[in-house]
GROMACS .gro file of C-alpha atoms in nm:
model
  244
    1UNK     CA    1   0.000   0.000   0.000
    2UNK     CA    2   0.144   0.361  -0.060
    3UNK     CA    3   0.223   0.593   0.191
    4UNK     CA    4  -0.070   0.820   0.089
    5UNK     CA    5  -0.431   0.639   0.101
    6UNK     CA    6  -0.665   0.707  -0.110
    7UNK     CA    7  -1.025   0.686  -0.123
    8UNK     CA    8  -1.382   0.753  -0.314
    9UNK     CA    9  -1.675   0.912  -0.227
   10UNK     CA   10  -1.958   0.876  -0.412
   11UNK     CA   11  -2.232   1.133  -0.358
   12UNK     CA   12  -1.943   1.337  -0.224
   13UNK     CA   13  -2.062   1.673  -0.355
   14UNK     CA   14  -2.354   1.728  -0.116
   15UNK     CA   15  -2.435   1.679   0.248
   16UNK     CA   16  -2.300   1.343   0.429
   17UNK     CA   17  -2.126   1.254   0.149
   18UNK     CA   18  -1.938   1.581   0.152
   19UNK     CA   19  -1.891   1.580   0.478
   20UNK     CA   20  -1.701   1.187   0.458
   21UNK     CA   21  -1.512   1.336   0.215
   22UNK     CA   22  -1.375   1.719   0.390
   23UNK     CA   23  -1.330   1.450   0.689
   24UNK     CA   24  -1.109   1.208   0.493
   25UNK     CA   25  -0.879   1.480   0.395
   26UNK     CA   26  -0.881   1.592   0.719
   27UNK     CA   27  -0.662   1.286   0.832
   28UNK     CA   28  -0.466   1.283   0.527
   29UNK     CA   29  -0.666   1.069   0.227
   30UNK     CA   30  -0.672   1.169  -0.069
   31UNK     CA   31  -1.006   1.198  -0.195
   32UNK     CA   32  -1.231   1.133  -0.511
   33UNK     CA   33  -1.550   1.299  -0.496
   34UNK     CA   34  -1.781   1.122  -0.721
   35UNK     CA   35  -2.086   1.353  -0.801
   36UNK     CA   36  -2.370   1.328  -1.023
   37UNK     CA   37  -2.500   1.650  -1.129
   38UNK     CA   38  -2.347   1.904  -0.920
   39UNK     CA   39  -2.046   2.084  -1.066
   40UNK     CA   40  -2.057   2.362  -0.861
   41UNK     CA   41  -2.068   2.211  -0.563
   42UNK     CA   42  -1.839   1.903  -0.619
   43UNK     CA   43  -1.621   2.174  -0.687
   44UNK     CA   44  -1.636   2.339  -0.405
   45UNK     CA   45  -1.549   2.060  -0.177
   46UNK     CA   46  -1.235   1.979  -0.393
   47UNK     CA   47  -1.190   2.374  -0.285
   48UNK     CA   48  -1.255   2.326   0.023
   49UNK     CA   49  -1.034   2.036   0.076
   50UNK     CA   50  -0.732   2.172  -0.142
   51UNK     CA   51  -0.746   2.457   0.066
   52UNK     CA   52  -0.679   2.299   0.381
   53UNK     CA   53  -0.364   2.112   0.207
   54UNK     CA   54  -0.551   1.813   0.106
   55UNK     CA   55  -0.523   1.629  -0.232
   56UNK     CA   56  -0.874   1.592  -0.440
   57UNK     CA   57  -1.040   1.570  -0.779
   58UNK     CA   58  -1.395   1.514  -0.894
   59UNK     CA   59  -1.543   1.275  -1.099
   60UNK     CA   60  -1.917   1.313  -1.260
   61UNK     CA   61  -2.085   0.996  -1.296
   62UNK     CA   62  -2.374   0.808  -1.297
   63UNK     CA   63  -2.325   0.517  -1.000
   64UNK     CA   64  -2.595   0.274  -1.175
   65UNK     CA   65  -2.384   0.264  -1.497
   66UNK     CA   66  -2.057   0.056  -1.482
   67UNK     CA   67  -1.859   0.220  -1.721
   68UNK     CA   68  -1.890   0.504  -1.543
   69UNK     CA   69  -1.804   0.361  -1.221
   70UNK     CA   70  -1.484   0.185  -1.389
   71UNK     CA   71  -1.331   0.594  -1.476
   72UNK     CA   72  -1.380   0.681  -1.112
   73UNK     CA   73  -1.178   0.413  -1.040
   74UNK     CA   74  -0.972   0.474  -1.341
   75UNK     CA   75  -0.930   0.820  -1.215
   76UNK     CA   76  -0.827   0.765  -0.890
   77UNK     CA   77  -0.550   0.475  -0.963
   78UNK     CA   78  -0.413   0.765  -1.253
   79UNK     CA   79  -0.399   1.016  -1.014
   80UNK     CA   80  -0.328   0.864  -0.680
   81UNK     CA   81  -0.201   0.590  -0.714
   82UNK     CA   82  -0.478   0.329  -0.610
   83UNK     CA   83  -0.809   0.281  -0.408
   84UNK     CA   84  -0.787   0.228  -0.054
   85UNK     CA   85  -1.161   0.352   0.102
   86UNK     CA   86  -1.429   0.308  -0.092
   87UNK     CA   87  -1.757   0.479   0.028
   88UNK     CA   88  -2.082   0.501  -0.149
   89UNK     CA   89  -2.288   0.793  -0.010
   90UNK     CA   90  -2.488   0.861  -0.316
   91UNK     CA   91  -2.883   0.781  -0.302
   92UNK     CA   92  -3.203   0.871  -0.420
   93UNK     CA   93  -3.539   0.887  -0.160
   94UNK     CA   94  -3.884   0.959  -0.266
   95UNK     CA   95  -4.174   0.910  -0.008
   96UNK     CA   96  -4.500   0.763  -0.077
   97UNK     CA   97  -4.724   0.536   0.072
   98UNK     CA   98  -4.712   0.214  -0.109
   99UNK     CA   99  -5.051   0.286  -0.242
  100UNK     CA  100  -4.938   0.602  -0.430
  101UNK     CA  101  -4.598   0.547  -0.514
  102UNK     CA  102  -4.548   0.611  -0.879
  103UNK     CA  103  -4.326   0.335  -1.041
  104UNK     CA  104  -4.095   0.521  -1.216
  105UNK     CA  105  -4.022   0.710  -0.892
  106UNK     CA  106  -3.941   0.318  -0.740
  107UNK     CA  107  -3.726   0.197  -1.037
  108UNK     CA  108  -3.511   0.543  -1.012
  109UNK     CA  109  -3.458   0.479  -0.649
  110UNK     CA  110  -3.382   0.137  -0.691
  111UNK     CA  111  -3.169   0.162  -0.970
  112UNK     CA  112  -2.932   0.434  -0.751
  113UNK     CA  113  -2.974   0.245  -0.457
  114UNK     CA  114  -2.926  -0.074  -0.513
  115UNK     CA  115  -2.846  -0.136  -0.886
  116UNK     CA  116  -2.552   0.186  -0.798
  117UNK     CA  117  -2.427   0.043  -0.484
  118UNK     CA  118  -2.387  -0.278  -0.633
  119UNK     CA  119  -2.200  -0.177  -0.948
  120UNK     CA  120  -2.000   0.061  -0.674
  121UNK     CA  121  -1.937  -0.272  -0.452
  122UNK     CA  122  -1.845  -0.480  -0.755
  123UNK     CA  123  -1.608  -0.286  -0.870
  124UNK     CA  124  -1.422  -0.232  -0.554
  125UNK     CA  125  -1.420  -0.602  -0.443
  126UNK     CA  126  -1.244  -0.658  -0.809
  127UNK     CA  127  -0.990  -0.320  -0.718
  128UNK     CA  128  -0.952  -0.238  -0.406
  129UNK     CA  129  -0.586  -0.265  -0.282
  130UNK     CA  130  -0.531  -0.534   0.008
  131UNK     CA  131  -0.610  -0.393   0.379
  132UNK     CA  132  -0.874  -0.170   0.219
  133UNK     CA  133  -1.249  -0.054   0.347
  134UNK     CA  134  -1.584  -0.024   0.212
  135UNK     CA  135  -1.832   0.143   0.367
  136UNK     CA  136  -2.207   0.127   0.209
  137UNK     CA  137  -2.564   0.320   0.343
  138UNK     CA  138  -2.820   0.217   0.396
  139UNK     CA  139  -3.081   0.411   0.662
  140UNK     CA  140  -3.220   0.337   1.031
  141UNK     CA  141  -3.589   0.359   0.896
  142UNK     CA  142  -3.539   0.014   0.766
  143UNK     CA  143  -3.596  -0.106   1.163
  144UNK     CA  144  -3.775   0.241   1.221
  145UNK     CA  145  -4.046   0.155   0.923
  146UNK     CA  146  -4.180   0.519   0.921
  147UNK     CA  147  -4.489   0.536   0.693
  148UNK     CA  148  -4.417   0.664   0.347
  149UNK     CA  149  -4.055   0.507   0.355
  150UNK     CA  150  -4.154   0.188   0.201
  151UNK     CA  151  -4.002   0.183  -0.152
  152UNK     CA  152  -3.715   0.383  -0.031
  153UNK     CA  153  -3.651   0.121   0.286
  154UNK     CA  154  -3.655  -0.198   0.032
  155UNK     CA  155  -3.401  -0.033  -0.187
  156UNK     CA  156  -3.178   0.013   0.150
  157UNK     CA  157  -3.280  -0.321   0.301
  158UNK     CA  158  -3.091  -0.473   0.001
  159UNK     CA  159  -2.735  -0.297   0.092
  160UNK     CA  160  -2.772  -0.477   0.445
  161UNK     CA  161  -2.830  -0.798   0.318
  162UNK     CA  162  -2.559  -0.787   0.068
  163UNK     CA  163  -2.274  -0.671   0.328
  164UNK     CA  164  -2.195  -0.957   0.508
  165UNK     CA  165  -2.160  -1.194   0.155
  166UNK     CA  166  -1.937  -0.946   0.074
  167UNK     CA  167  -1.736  -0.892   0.356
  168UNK     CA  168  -1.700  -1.292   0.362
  169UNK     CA  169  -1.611  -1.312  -0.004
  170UNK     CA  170  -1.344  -1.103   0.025
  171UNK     CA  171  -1.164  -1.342   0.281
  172UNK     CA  172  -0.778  -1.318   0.221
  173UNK     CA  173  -0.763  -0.973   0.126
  174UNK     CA  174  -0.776  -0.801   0.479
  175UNK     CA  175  -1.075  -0.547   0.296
  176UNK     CA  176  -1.389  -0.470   0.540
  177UNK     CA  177  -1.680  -0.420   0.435
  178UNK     CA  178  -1.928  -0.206   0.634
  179UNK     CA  179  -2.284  -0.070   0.619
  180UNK     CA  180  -2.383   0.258   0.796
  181UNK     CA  181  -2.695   0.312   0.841
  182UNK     CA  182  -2.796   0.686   0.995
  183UNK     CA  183  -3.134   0.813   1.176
  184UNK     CA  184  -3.260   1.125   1.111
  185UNK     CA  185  -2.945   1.368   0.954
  186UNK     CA  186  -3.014   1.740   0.933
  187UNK     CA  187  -2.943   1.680   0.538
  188UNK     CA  188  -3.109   1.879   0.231
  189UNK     CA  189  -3.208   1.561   0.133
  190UNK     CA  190  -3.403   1.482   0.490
  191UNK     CA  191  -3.559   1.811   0.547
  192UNK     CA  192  -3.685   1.845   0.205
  193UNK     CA  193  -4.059   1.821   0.219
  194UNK     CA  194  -4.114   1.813   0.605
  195UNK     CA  195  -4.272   2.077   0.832
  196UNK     CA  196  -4.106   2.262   1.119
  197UNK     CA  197  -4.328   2.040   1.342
  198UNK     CA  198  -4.275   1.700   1.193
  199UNK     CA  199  -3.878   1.820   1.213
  200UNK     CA  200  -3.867   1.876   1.600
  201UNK     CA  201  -4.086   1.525   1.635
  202UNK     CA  202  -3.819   1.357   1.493
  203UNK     CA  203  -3.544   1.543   1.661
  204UNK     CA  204  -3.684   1.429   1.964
  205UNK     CA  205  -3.682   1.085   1.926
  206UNK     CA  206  -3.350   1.008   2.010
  207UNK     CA  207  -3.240   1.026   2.387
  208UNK     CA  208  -2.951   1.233   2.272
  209UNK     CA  209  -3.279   1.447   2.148
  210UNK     CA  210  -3.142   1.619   1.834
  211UNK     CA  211  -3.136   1.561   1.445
  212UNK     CA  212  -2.782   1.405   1.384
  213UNK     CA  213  -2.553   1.653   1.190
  214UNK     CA  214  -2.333   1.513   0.856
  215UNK     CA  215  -2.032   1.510   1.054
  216UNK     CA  216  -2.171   1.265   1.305
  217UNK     CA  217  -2.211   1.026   1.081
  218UNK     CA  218  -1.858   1.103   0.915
  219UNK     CA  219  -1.646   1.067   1.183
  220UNK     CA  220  -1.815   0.671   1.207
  221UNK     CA  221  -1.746   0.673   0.838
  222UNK     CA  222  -1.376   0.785   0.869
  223UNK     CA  223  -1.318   0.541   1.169
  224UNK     CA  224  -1.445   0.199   0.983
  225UNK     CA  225  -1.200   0.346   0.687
  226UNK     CA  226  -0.925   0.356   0.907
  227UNK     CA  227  -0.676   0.135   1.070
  228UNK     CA  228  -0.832   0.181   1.401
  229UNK     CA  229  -1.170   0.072   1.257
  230UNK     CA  230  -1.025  -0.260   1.093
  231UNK     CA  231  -1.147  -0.530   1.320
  232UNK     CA  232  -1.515  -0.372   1.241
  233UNK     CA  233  -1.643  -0.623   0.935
  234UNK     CA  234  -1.937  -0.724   0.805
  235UNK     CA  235  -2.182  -0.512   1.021
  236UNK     CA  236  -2.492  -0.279   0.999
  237UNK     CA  237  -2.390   0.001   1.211
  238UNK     CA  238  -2.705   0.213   1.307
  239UNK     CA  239  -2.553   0.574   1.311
  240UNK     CA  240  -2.861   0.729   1.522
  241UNK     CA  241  -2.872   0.854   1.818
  242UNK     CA  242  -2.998   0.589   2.021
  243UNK     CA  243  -3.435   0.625   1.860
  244UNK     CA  244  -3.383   0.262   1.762
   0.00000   0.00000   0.00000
């Protein structure tokens, strides 16, 4: 392994994605931050992170399609080396009752969220370097089972059951492989659509009694990533507070 580890973060242009990857560089990795549509703000985190006198680039790419997923890697091994971390933070949620869930709304979440994370997992298990980490979502509300959450909680429900195959297929090669799974994260992507009311609700839930923040779920991120983490394999680790 070279001195310098690397590692990317898919989704890593917005919210808990960009704050594994600001994190990352923090203690040293460099960083790929795989983005879908964002320019401007993928960019802005490679800013951000070059500022602090980190190393990163950013990659646009669609997770679900494989040959895009193959140039992130491609990217990373031409500029840094290799892949040490790989983290997939990108994901799609739309909320419906089962009832009135349009279809197309379930096949786009489920092709980001589980068709993505698989071609993501795939290709890391095929080129991650030996004594690497991967670290998948998945989300709390799968034991939580909010109403509304349905389509969105199958697509994550998948990532869990996949983790532990994976971990144990990759026997020999001292990788991890890890699933986080947060509660309630003060995230664009969370607060879209809810009221101030349903918001403090939820904030309460936990006996820590507070949304969690991006960085909470982060610094869990960074530690199964890290050397310290190592002996952490094959587990769902519910990144919440304590509401479940």
């Amino acid at each position: 392994m070279s001195e310098t580890r690397v590692a990317i973060v898919t989704g890593g242009s917005r919210g808990i994605g960009r704050a594994v990857a600001t994190t990352l560089a923090s203690q040293g990795v460099a960083v790929v931050v795989g983005y879908a549509g964002r320019t401007d703000a993928a960019t802005e985190v490679v800013e951000e992170i070059t500022a602090a006198g980190g190393r990163a680039v950013a990659v646009a790419g669609d997770i679900a399609d494989e040959t895009a997923v193959g140039a992130l890697f491609d990217r990373a091994e031409k500029e840094f080396g290799g892949v040490d971390v790989v983290v997939n933070a990108a994901g799609r949620m739309v909320l419906s009752t089962v009832a009135d869930l349009n279809l197309d709304d379930l096949d786009a979440m489920h092709r980001t969220n589980i068709r993505g994370a698989f071609v993501v997992a795939r290709e890391a298990a095929r080129r991650l370097r030996d004594g690497g980490s991967i670290v998948l979502f998945s989300t709390s509300v799968v034991g939580l089972q909010f109403p509304t959450y349905a389509g969105y909680t199958a697509s994550k429900g998948a990532i869990e059951a996949m983790t532990l195959i994976l971990a144990r297929e990759l026997r020999g090669r001292n990788i991890t492989v890890n699933t986080v799974a947060p509660g309630p994260t003060a995230t664009d992507l969370f607060l879209d659509g809810k009221d101030e009311a349903t918001i403090e609700h939820l904030a309460k839930q936990p006996p820590l009694e507070r949304l969690g923040e991006p960085q909470d779920i982060a610094n869990v991120v960074a530690f199964l990533g890290s050397e310290a983490g190592h002996w952490v394999n094959g587990q769902i680790i519910r990144t919440n507070g304590g509401i479940a």
